Short mmCIF file of C-alpha atoms and ligand atoms in Angstrom, two decimals:
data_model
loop_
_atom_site.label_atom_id
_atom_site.label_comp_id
_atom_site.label_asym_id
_atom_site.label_seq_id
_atom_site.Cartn_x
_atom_site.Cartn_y
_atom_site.Cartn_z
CA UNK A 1 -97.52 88.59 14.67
CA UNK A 2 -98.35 92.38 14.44
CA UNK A 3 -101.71 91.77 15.26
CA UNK A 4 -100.88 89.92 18.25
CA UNK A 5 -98.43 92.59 19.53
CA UNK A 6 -100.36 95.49 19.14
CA UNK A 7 -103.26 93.46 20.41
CA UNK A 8 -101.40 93.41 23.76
CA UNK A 9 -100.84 96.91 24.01
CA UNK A 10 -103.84 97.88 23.22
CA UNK A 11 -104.83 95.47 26.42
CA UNK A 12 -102.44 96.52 28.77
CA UNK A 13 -104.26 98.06 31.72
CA UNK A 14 -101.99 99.27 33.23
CA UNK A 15 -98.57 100.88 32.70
CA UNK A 16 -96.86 97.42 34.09
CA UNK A 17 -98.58 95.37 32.00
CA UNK A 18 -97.32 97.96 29.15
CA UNK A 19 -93.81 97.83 29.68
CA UNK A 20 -94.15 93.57 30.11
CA UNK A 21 -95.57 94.16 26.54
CA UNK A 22 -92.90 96.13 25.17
CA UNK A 23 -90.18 94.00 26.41
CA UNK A 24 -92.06 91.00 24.63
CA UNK A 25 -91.53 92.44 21.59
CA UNK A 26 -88.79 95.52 21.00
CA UNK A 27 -86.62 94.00 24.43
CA UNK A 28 -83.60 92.60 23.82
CA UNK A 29 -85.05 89.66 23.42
CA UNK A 30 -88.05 90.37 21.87
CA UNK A 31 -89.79 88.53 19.13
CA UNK A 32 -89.44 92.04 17.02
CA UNK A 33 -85.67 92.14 18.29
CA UNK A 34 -84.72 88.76 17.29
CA UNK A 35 -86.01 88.99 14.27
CA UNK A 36 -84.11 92.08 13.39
CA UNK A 37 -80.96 89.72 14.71
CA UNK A 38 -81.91 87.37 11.80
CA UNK A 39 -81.43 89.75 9.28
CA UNK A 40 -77.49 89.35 9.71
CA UNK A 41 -78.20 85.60 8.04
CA UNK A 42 -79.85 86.86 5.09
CA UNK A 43 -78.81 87.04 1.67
CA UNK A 44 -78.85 90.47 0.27
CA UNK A 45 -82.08 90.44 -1.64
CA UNK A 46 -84.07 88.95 1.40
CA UNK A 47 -82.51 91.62 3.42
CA UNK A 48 -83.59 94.63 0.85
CA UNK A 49 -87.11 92.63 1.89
CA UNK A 50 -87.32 92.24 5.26
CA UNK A 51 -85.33 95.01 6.58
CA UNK A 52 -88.13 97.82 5.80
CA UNK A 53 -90.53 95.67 7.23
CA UNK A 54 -89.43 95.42 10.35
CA UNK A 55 -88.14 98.64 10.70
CA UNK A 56 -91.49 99.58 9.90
CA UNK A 57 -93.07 97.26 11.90
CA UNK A 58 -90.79 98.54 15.42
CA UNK A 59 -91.44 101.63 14.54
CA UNK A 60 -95.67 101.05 14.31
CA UNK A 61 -95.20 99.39 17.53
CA UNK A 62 -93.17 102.20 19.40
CA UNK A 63 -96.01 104.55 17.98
CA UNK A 64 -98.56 102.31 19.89
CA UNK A 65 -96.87 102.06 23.31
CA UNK A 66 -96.79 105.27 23.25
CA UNK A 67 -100.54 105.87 22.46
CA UNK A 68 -101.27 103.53 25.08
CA UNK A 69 -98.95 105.22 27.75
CA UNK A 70 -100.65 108.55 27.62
CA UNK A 71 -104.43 106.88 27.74
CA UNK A 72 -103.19 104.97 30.74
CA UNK A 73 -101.13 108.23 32.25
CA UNK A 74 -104.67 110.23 31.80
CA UNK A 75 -106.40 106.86 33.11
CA UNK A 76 -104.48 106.86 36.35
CA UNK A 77 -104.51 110.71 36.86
CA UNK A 78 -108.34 110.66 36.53
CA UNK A 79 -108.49 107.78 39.11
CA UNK A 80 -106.42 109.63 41.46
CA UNK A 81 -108.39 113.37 40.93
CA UNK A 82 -111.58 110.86 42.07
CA UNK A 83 -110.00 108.79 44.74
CA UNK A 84 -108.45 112.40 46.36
CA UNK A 85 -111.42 114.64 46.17
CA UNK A 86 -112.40 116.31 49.70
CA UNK A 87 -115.42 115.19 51.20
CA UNK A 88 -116.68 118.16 52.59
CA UNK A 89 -119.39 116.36 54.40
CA UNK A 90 -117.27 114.28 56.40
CA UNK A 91 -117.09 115.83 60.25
CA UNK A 92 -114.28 118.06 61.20
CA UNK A 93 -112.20 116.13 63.92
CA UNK A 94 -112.30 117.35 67.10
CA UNK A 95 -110.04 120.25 68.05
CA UNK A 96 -107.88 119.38 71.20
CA UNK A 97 -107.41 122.76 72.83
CA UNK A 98 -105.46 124.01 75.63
CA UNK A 99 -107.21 125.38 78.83
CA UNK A 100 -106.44 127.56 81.76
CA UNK A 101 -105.33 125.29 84.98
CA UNK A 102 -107.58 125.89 87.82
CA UNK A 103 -105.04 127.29 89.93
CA UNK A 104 -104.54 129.67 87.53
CA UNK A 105 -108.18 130.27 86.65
CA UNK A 106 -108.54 130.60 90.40
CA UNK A 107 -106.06 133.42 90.68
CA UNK A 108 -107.81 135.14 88.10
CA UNK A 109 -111.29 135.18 89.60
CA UNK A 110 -109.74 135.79 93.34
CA UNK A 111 -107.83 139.08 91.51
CA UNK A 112 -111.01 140.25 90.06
CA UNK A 113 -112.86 140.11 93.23
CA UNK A 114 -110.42 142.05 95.06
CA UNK A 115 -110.00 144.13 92.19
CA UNK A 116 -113.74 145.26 92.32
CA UNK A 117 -113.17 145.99 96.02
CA UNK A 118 -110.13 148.52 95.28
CA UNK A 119 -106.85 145.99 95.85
CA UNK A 120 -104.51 146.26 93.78
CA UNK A 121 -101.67 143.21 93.19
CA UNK A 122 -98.40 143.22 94.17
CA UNK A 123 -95.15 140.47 93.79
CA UNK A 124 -92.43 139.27 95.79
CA UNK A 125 -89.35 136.85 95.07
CA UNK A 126 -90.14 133.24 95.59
CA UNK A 127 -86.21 132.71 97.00
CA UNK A 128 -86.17 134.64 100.06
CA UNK A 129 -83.72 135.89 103.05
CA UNK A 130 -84.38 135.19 106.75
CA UNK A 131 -85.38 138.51 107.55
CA UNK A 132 -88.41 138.57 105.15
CA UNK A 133 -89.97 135.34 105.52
CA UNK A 134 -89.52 135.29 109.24
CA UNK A 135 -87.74 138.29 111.28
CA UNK A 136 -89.63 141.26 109.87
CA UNK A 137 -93.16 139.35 110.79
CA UNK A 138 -91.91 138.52 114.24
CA UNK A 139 -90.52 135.52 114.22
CA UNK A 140 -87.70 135.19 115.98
CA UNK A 141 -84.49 132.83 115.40
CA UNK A 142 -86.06 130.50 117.99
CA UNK A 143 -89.50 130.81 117.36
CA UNK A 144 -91.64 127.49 117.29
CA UNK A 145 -93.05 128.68 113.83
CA UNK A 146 -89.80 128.32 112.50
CA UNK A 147 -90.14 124.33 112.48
CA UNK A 148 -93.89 124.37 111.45
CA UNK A 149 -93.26 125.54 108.46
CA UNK A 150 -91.09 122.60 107.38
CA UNK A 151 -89.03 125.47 105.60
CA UNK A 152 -86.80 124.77 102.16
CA UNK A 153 -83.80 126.12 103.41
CA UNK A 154 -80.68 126.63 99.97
CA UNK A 155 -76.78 126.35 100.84
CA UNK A 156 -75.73 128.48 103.30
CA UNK A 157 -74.13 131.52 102.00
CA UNK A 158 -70.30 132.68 102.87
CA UNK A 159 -71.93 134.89 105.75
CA UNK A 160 -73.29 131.87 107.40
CA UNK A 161 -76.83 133.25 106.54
CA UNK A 162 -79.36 130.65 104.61
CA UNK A 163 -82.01 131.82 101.91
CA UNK A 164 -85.27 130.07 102.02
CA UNK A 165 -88.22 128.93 99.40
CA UNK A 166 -90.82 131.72 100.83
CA UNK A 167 -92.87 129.58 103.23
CA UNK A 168 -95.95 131.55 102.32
CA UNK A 169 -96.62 135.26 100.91
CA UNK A 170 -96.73 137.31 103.92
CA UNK A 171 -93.17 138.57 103.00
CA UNK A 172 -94.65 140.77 100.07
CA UNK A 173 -96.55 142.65 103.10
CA UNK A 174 -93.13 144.06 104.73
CA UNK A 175 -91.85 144.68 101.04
CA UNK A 176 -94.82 146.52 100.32
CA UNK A 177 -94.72 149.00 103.29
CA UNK A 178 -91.20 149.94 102.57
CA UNK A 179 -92.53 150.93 99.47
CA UNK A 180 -95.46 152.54 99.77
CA UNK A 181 -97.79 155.12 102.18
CA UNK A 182 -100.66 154.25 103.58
CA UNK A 183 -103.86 153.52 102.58
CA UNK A 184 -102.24 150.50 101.54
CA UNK A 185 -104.60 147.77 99.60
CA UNK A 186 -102.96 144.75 98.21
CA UNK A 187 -102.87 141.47 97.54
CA UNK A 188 -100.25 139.55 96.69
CA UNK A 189 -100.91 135.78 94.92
CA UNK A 190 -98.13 133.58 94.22
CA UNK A 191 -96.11 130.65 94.66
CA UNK A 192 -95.39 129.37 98.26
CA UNK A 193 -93.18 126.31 99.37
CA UNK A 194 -92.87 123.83 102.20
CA UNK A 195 -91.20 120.60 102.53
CA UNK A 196 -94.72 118.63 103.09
CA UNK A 197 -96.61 116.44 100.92
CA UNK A 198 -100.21 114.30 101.39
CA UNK A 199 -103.68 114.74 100.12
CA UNK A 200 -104.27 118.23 100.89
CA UNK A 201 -100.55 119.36 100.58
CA UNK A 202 -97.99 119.75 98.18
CA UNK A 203 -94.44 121.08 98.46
CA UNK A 204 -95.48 123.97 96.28
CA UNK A 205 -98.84 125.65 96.68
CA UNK A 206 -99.87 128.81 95.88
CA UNK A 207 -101.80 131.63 98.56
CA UNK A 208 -103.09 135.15 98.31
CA UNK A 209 -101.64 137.73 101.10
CA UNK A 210 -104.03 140.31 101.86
CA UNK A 211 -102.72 143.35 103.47
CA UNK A 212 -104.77 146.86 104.38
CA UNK A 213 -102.95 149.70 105.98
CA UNK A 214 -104.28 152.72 107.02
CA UNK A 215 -104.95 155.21 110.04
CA UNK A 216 -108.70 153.77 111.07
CA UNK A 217 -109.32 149.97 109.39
CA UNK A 218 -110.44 147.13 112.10
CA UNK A 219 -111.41 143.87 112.40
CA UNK A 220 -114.78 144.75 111.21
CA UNK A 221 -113.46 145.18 108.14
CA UNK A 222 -111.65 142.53 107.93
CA UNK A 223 -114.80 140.75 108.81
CA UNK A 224 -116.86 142.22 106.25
CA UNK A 225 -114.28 142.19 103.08
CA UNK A 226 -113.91 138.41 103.60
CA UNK A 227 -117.23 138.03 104.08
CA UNK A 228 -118.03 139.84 100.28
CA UNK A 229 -115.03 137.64 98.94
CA UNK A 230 -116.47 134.41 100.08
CA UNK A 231 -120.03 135.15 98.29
CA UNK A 232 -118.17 136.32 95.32
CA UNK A 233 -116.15 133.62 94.73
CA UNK A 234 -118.39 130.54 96.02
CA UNK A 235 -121.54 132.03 93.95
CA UNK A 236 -123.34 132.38 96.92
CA UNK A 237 -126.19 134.65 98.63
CA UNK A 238 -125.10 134.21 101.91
CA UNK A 239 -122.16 132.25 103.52
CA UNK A 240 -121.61 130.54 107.17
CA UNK A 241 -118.74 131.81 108.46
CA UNK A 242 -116.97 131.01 111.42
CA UNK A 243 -113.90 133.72 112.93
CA UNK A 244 -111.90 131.47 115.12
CA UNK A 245 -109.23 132.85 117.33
CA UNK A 246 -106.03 131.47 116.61
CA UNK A 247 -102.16 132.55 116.75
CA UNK A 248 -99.72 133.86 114.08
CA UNK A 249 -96.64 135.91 115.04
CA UNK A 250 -97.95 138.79 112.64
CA UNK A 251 -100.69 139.36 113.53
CA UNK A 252 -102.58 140.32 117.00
CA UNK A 253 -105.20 139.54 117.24
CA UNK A 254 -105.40 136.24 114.66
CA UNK A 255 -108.39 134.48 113.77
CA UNK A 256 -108.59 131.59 111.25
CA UNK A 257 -111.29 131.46 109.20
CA UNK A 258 -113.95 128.46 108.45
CA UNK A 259 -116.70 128.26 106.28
CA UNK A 260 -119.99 126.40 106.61
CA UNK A 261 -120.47 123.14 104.17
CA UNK A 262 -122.15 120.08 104.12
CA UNK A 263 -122.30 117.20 102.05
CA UNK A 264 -125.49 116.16 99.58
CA UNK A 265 -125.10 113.34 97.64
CA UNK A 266 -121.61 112.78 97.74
CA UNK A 267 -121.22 116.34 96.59
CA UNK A 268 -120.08 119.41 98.79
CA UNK A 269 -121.89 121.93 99.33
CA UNK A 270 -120.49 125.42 100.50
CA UNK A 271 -121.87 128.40 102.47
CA UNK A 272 -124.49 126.69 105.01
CA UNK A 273 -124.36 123.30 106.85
CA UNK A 274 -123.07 121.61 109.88
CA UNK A 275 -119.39 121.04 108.82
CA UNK A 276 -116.92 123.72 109.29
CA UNK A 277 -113.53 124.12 106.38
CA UNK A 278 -110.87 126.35 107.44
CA UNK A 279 -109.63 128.78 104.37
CA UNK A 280 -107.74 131.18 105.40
CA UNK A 281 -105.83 133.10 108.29
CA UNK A 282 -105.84 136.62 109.28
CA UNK A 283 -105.92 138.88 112.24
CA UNK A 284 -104.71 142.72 112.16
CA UNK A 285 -101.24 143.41 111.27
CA UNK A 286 -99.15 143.04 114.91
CA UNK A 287 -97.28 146.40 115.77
CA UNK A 288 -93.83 145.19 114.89
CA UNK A 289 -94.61 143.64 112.01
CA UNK A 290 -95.62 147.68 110.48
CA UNK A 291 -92.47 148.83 112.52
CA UNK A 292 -90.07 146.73 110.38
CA UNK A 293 -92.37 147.86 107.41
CA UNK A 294 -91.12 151.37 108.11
CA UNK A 295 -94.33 152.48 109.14
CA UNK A 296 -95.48 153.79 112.84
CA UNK A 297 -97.44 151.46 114.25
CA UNK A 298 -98.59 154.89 116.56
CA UNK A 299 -100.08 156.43 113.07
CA UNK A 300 -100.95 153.33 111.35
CA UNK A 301 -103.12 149.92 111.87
CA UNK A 302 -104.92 147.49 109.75
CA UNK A 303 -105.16 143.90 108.92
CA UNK A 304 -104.45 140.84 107.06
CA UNK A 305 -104.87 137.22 105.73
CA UNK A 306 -103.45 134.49 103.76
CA UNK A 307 -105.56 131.97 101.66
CA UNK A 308 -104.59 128.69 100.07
CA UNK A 309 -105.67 129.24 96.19
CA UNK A 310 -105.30 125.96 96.18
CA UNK A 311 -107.60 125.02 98.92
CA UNK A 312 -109.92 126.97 97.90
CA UNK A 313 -109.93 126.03 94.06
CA UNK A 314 -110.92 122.58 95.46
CA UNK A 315 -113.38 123.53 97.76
CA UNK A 316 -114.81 125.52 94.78
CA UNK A 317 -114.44 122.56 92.43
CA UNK A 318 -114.93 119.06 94.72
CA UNK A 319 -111.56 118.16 93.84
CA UNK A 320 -110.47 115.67 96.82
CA UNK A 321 -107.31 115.43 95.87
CA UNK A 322 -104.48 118.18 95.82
CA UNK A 323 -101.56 116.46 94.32
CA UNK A 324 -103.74 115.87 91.26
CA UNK A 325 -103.55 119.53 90.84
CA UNK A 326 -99.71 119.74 89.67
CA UNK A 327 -99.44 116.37 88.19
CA UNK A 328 -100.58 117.81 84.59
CA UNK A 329 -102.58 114.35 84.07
CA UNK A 330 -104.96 115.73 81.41
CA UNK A 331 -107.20 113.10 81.81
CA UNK A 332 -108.25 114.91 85.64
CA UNK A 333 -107.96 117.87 84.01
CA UNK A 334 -110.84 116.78 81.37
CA UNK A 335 -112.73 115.24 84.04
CA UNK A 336 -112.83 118.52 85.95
CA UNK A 337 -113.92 120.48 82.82
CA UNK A 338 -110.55 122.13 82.68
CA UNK A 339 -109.76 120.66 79.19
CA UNK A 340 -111.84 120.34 76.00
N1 LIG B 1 -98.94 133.41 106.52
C1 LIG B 1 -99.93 132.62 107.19
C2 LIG B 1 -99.78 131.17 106.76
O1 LIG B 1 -99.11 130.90 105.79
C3 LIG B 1 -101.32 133.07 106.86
C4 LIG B 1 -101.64 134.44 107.38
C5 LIG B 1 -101.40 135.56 106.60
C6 LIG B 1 -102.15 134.63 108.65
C7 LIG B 1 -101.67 136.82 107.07
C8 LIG B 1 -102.43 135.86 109.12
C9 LIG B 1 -102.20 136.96 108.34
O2 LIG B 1 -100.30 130.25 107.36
#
């Protein structure tokens, strides 16, 4: 019987098939167990006998689970030590990292272009009043422009008076005169709103205001600073570009801007070619737009634009679509090289 006991714990490979062992023989019904039941039945002298012996016997057998359950403790540990080593050689997994929107990368680069040129930034609200947005650059209550812009308009105040979305950044040129004397050389990038929405519009874009104020600048310069921009920013040596006259309130007199391109092999190309894209507008700041400025338009000229970053971060990048731009689908944005 010992033999056969401590035969199976000796066995056991595991600590399972050690405790099904130990129940065998010390549970309550265990071989070992019932025996030491029997010993109630015995006469005296058998008892003086037996009794030692199978006290002796449990306690050999106790001795030898236990010897078992630390070899199979330090077994199992070893196992797991080998099984939960690192393998150093395995490949890192790759690293899924955030990246800089191309809106926002385009800001950046359009800044430091301007920046190089001696403009320095400025800010204006994104919720505007009337006067701002329209008034101050000469657009009266009834003026056509008014409707073009397809204007955000919030709940009319107790006055009467509405504020707007800004409907693009030429604001931050009247807040800027009031604050400072000429030379004046900003620009002004930001947010920009207007109830409109198709492939090449969203209902909020961002532009860049340019604004130049000082006793002598001209159109010539305006010429020539977008003309340094667009090489700059397109990574070209020279660039096609095309000064159309056009009309804005605020400015007299306007010219939009278009820039050679042509297609090659379903890509676009910018800076020569048959195909004209407009980018921007401009034209040098009208008279009463530096009057409500504060500033006399007798003393002081100069001029101005407004780009779509937007537009421009497409033309840059051959993205066709614009809505793509703010749908934060980072499988475009992968696609485009904008995340890892
Ligand atoms: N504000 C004009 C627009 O949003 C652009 C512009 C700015 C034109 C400055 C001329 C001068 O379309």
């Amino acid at each position: 019987l010992e033999r056969d006991i401590l035969e199976r714990i000796d066995t056991a490979e595991n600590e399972a098939a050690l405790e099904d062992a130990r129940i065998a023989s010390l549970g309550k019904k265990g071989v070992v167990s019932e025996r030491l039941k029997g010993l109630g039945k015995m006469t005296p002298e058998e008892r003086q006998v037996a009794g030692p012996a199978l006290n002796g016997l449990k306690a050999r057998i106790t001795e030898k689970i236990e010897a078992r359950r630390s070899i199979l403790k330090e077994k199992a540990l070893t196992e797991r030590l080998k099984s939960e080593t690192i393998d150093v050689t395995l490949p890192a997994r790759p690293e899924q990292r955030g990246t800089i929107h191309p809106t926002t990368q385009v800001w950046q680069e359009v800044i430091a272009i301007f920046a190089d040129m001696g403009f320095s930034v400025a800010e204006g609200p994104h919720i505007e009043n009337d006067w701002y947005n329209f008034g101050a650059l000469n657009i009266p209550p009834e003026h056509p422009a008014r409707q073009e812009m397809d204007t955000f308009y919030l709940k009319p105040k107790e006055d009467g008076s509405r504020m707007v979305l800004r409907t693009h950044t030429s604001p931050v040129q009247i807040r800027t005169m009031e604050n400072e004397t000429p030379p004046i050389r900003i620009i002004a990038p930001g947010r920009t709103f207007r109830s409109d929405s198709d492939r090449t519009h969203t209902p909020m874009f961002h532009q860049i205001e340019g604004l130049v104020i000082d006793e002598t600048t001209h159109m010539g310069h305006l010429k020539g600073t977008l003309e340094a921009f667009c090489k700059a920013f397109f990574e070209v040596d020279d660039v096609k570009m095309r000064f159309r006259p056009s009309h804005f309130p605020f400015t007299e007199p306007s010219m939009e801007v278009d820039i050679g391109c042509h297609w090659e092999g379903g890509e676009l190309k910018i800076g020569e070619g048959d195909d004209w894209l407009e980018i921007l507008g401009s034209g040098m700041v009208h008279p009463n737009v530096i009057r409500a400025g504060g500033l006399d338009p007798e003393k002081y000229q100069g001029f101005a634009f407004g780009m779509g970053l937007d537009r421009i971060a497409m033309l840059k990048y051959g993205i066709p679509d614009l809505r793509a731009f703010f749908e934060a689908d980072l499988r475009w944005l992968r696609h485009y090289g904008f995340a890892s």
